[in-house]
mmCIF file of C-alpha atoms in Angstrom:
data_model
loop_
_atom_site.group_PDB
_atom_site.id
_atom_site.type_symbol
_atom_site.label_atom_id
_atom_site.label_comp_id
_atom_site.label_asym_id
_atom_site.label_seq_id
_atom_site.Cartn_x
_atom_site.Cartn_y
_atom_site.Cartn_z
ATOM 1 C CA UNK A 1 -6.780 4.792 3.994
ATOM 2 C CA UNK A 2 -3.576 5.081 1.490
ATOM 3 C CA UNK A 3 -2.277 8.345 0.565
ATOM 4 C CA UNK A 4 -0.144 9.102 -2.719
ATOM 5 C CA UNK A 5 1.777 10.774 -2.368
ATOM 6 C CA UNK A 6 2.503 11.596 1.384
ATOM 7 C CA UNK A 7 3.476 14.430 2.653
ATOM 8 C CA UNK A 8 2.663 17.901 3.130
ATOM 9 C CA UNK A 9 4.043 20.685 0.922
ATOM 10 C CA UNK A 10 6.898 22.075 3.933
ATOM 11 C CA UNK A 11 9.713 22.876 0.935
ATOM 12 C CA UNK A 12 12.032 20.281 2.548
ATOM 13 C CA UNK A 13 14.819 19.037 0.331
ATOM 14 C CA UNK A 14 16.529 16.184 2.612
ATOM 15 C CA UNK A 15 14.795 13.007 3.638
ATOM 16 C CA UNK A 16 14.762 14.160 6.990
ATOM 17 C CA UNK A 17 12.725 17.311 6.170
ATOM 18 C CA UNK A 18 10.563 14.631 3.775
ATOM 19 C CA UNK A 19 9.485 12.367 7.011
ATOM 20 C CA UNK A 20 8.465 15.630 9.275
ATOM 21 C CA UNK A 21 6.320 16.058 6.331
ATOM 22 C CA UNK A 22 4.727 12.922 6.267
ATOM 23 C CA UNK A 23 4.050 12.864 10.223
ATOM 24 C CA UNK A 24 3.067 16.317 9.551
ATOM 25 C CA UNK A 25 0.101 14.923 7.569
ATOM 26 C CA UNK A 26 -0.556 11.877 9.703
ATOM 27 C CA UNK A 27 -1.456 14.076 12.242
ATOM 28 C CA UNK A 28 -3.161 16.531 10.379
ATOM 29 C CA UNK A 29 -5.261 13.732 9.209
ATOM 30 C CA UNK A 30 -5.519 11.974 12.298
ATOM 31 C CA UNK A 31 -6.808 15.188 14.551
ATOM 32 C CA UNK A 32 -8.253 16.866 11.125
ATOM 33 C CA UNK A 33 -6.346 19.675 11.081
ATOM 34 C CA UNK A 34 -6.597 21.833 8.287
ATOM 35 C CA UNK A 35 -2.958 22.406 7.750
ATOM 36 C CA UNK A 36 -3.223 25.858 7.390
ATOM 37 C CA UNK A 37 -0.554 28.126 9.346
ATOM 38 C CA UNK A 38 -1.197 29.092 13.108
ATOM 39 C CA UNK A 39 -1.190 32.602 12.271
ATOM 40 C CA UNK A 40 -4.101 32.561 9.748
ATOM 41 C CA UNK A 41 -6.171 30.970 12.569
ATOM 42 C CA UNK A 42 -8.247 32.814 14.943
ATOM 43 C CA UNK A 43 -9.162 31.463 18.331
ATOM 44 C CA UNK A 44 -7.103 28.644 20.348
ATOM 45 C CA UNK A 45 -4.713 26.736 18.228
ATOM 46 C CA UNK A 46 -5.584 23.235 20.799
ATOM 47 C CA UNK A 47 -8.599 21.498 20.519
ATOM 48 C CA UNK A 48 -10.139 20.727 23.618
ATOM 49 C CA UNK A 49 -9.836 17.459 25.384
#
């Protein structure tokens, strides 16, 4: 599927900062992660196997 745009909301402002927000969301999206922060979470932060 397309996304548009891409990205995650991280705040970056360089187009470094923008592409470690786009793999952020590939992989969000790939392993359904609900891009939430870690410390919001309760339980293990990996999914098993």
């Amino acid at each position: 599927r397309l996304a548009s745009p891409i990205g995650l909301d991280l705040g970056g402002r360089t187009p470094e900062e923008t592409a470690v927000s786009v793999a952020a969301q590939i992989v969000a999206d790939r392993w359904r992660g609900s891009g939430r922060p870690l410390a919001e979470l309760a339980g293990p932060i990996h999914h098993p196997g």
